[in-house]
Short mmCIF file of C-alpha atoms and ligand atoms in Angstrom, two decimals:
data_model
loop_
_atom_site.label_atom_id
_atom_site.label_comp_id
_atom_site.label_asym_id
_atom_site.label_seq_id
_atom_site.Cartn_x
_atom_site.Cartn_y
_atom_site.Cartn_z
CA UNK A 18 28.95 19.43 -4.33
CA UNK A 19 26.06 17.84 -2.07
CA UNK A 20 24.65 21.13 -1.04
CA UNK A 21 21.00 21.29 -1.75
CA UNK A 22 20.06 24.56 -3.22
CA UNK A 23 17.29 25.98 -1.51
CA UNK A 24 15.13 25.53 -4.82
CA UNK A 25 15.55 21.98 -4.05
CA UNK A 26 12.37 22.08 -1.74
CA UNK A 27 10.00 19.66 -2.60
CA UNK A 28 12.34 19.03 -5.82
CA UNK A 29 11.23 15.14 -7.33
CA UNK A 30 13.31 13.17 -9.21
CA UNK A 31 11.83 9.64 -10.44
CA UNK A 32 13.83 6.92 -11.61
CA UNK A 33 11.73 4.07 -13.18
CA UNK A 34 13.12 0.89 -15.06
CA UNK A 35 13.28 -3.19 -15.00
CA UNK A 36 15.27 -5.15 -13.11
CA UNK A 37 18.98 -4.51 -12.78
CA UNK A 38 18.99 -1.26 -15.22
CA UNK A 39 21.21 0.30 -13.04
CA UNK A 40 18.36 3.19 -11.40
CA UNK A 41 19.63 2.10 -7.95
CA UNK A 42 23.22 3.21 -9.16
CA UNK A 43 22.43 6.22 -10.75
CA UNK A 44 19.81 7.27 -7.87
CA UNK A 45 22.11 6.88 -5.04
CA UNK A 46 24.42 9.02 -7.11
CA UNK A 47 22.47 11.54 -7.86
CA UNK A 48 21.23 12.11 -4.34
CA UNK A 49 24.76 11.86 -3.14
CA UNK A 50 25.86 14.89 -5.85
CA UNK A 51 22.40 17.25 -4.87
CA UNK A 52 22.12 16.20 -1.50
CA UNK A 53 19.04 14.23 -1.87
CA UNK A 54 17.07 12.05 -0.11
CA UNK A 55 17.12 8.72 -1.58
CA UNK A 56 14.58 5.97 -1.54
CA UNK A 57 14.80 2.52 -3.35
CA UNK A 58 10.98 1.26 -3.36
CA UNK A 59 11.77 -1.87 -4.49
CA UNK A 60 12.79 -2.44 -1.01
CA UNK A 61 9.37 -1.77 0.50
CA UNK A 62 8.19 -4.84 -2.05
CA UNK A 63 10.98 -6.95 -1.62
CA UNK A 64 10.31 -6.38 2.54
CA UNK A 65 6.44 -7.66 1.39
CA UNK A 66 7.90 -10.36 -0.55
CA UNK A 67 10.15 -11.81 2.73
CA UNK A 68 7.45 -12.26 4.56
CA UNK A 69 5.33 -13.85 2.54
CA UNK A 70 8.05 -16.31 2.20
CA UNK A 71 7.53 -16.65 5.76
CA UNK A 72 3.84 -17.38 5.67
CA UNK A 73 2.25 -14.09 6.54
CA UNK A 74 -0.25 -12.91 3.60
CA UNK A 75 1.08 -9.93 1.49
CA UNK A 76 -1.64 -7.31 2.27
CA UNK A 77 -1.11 -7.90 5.91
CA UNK A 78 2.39 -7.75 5.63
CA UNK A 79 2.09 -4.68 3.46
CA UNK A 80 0.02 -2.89 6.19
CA UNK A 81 2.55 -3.88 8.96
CA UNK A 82 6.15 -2.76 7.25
CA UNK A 83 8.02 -1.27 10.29
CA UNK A 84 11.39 0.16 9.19
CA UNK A 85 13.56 -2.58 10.78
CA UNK A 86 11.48 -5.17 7.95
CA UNK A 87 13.86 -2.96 5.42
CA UNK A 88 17.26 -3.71 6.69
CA UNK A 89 16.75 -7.75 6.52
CA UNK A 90 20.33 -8.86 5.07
CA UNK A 91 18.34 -11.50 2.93
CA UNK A 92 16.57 -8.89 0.91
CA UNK A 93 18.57 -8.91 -2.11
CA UNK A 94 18.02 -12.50 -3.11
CA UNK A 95 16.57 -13.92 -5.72
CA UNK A 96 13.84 -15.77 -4.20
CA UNK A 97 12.60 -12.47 -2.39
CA UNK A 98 12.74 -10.53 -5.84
CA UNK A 99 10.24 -13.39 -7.10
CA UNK A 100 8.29 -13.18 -4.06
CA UNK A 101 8.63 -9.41 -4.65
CA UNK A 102 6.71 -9.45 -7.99
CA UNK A 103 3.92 -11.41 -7.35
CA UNK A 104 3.17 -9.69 -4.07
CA UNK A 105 3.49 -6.30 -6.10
CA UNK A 106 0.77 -7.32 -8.62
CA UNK A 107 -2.14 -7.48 -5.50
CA UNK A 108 -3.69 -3.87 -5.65
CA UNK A 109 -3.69 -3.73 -1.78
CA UNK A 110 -0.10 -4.43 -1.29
CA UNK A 111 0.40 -1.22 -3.59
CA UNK A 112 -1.97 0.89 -1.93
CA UNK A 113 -0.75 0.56 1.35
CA UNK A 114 2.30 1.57 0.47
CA UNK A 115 1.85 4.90 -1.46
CA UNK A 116 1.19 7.20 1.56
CA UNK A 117 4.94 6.18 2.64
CA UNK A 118 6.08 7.38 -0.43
CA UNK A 119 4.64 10.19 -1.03
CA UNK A 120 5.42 11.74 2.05
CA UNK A 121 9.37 10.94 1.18
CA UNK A 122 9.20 12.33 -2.01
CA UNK A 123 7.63 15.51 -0.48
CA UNK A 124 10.75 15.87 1.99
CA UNK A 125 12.45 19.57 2.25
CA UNK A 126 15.76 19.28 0.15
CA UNK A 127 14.47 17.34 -2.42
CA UNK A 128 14.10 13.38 -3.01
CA UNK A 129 14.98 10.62 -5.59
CA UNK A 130 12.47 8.15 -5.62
CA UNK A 131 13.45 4.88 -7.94
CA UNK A 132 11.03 1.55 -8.73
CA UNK A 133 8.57 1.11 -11.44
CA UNK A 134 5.79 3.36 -10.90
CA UNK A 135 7.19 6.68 -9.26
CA UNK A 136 6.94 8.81 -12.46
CA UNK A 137 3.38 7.52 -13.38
CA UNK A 138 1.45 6.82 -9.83
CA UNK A 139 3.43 7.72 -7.03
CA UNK A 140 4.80 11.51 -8.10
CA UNK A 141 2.89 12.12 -11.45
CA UNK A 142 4.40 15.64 -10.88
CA UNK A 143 8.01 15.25 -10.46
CA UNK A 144 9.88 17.52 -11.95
CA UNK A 145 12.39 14.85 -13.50
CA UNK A 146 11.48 11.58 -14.75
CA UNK A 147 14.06 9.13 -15.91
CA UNK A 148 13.18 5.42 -17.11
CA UNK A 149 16.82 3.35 -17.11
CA UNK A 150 16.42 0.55 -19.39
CA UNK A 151 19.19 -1.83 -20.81
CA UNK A 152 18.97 -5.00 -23.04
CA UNK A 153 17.56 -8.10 -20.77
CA UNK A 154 21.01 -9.75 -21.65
CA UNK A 155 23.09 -7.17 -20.28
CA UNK A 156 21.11 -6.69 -17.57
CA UNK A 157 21.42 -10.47 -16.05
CA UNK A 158 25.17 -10.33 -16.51
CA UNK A 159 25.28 -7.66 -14.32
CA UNK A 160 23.04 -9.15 -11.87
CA UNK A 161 24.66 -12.51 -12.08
CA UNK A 162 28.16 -10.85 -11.52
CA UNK A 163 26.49 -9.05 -8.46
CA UNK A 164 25.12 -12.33 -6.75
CA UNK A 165 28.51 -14.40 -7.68
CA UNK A 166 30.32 -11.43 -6.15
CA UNK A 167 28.15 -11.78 -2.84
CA UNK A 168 28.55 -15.38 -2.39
CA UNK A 169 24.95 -16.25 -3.57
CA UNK A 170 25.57 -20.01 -5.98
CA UNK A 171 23.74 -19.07 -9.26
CA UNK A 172 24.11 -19.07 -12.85
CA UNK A 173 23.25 -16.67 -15.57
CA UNK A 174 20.81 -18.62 -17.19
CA UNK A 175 18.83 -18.64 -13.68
CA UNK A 176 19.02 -14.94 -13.59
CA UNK A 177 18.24 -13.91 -17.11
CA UNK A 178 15.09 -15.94 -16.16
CA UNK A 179 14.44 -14.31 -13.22
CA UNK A 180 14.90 -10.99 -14.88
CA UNK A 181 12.54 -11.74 -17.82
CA UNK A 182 9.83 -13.48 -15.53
CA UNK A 183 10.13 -10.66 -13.07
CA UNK A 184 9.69 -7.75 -16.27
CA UNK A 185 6.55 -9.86 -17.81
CA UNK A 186 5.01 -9.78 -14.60
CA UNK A 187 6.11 -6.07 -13.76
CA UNK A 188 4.84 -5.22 -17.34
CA UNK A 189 1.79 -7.15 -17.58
CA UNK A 190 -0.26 -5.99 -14.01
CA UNK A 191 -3.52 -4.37 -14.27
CA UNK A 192 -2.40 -2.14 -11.15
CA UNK A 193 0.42 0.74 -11.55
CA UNK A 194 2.15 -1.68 -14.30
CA UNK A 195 6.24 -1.18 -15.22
CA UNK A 196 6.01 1.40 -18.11
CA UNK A 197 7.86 4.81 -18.84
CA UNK A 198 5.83 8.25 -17.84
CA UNK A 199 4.69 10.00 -21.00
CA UNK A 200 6.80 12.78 -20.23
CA UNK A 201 10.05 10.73 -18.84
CA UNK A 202 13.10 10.64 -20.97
CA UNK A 203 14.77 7.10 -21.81
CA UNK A 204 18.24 6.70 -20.88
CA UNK A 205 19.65 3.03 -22.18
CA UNK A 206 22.39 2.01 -20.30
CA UNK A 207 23.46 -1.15 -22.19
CA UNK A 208 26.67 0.50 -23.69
CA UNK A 209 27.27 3.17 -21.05
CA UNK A 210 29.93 2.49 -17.93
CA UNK A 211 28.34 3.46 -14.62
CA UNK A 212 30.20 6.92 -14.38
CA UNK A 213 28.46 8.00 -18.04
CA UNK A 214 24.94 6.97 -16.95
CA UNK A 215 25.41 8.81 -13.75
CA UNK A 216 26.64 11.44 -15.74
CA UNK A 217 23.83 11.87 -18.18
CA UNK A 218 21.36 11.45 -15.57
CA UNK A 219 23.27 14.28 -13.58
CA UNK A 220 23.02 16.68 -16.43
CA UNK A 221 19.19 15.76 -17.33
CA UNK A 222 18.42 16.65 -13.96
CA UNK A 223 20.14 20.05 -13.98
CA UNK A 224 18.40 21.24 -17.19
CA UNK A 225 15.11 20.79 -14.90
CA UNK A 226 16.38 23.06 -12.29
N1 ADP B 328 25.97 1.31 -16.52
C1 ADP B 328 26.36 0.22 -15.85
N2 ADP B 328 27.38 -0.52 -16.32
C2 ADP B 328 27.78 -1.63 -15.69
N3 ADP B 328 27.25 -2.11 -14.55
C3 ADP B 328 26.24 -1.41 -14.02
C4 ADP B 328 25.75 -0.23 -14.64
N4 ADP B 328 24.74 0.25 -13.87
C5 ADP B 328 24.61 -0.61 -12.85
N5 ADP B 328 25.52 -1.59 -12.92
C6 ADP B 328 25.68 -2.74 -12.00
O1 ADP B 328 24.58 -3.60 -12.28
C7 ADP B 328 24.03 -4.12 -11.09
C8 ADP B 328 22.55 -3.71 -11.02
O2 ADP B 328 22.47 -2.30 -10.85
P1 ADP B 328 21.36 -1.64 -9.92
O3 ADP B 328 21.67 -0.19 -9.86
O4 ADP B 328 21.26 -2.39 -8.63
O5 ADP B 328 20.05 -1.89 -10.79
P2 ADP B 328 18.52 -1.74 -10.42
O6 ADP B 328 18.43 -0.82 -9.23
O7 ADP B 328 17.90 -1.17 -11.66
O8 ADP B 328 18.05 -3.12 -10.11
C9 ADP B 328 24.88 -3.57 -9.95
O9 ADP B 328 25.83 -4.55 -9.61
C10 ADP B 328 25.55 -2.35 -10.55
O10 ADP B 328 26.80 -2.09 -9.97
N1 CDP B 329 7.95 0.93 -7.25
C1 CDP B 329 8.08 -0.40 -7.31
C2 CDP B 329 9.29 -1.02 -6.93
C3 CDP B 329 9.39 -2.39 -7.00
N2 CDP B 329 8.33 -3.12 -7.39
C4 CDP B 329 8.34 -4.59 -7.39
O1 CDP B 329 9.35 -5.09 -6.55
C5 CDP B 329 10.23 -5.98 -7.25
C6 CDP B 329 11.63 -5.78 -6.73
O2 CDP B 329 12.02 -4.46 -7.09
P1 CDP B 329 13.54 -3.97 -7.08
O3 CDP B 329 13.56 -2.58 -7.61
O4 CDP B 329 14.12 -4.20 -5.72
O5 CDP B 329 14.21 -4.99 -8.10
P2 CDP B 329 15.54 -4.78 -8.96
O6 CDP B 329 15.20 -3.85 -10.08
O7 CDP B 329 16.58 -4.17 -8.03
O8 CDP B 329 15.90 -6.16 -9.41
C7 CDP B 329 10.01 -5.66 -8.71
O9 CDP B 329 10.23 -6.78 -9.57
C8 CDP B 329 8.57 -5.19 -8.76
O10 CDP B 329 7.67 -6.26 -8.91
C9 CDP B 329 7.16 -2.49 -7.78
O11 CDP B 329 6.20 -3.14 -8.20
N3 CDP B 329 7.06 -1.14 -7.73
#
């Protein structure tokens, strides 16, 4: 089942959506059943983001990402996804990071790239693109029931903020803004359970193959 077919070479598949749509889920899972290489971008940002918290100026902390900057435990809070955002709107903080990208998505075996702008900057080729969307409601419940579930004290008001300030800004950039590829297909997750969405994305993918 996680055998890559030789075909696979070079094989693309971008996942693109707001926050909490569920494209980490169904990416990981979709490498996992292909054999994939998986890469969540939003962690290259969200490394940016920490550091800026820290006091270090995003384009020089986008130019000095060193892979241990991606394992930080403290990556998935809220703060750093705010952080996150607004370092992701400077054009330099983007650029610097592209060349890491698009040397993943060009690994042997194929690669699942997710974030906001894989299907229209970072692999305009890819032979799948998917853009995960859900309502911004259901989308903070299931972030809020992530946090609570980790420990983090929140409430869902705070994220369905977070979520819509986070999308406005994502939406609204002048550089590589949050938007579906004209050739991506829209999957809505708002009514499907995890295994369905993984399931349709699954079968999407094998009609490209
Ligand atoms: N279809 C779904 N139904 C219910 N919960 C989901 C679904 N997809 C994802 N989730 C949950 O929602 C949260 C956010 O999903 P995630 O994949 O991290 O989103 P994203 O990568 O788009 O931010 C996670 O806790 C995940 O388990
Ligand atoms: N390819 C990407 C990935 C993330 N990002 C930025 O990084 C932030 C955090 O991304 P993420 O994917 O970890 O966020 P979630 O969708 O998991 O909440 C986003 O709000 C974007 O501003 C981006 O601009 N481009």
């Amino acid at each position: 089942m996680t055998n890559a077919p030789v075909t696979t070479q070079g094989f693309t598949v971008a996942i693109d959506g707001p926050a909490a749509s569920g494209k980490g889920t169904i990416s990981r899972a979709v490498a996992e059943h292909f054999g994939f290489a998986h890469l969540d971008t939003g962690v290259l940002y969200r490394a940016v983001g920490a550091k800026v918290i820290l006091g270090q100026d995003a384009e020089s902390a986008a130019k000095t990402l060193v892979p241990e900057d991606l394992t930080n435990p403290d990556l998935r809070t809220p703060d750093v996804a705010q952080a996150a955002s607004m370092a992701a709107a400077v054009p330099e903080v983007r650029a610097a990071l592209v060349d890491f990208q698009r040397s993943f998505a060009a690994r042997a075996g194929g690669a699942v790239l997710d974030g906001r702008d894989i299907g229209t900057v970072i692999c305009p080729s890819a032979q799948v693109k998917l853009f995960v969307t859900a309502t911004a409601d259901v989308r903070a419940r299931r972030r809020f029931q992530e946090l609570s579930g980790n420990g983090l004290e929140t409430s869902f008001e705070e994220v369905l903020a977070d979520v819509q300030a986070r999308d406005a800004r994502d939406m609204g950039r002048a550089d590589a803004p949050l938007k579906p590829a004209h050739d991506a297909i829209e999957v809505d997750t708002s009514d499907m359970a995890i295994e369905d969405a993984v399931a349709a994305a699954i079968s999407l993918i094998k009609a490209a193959m």
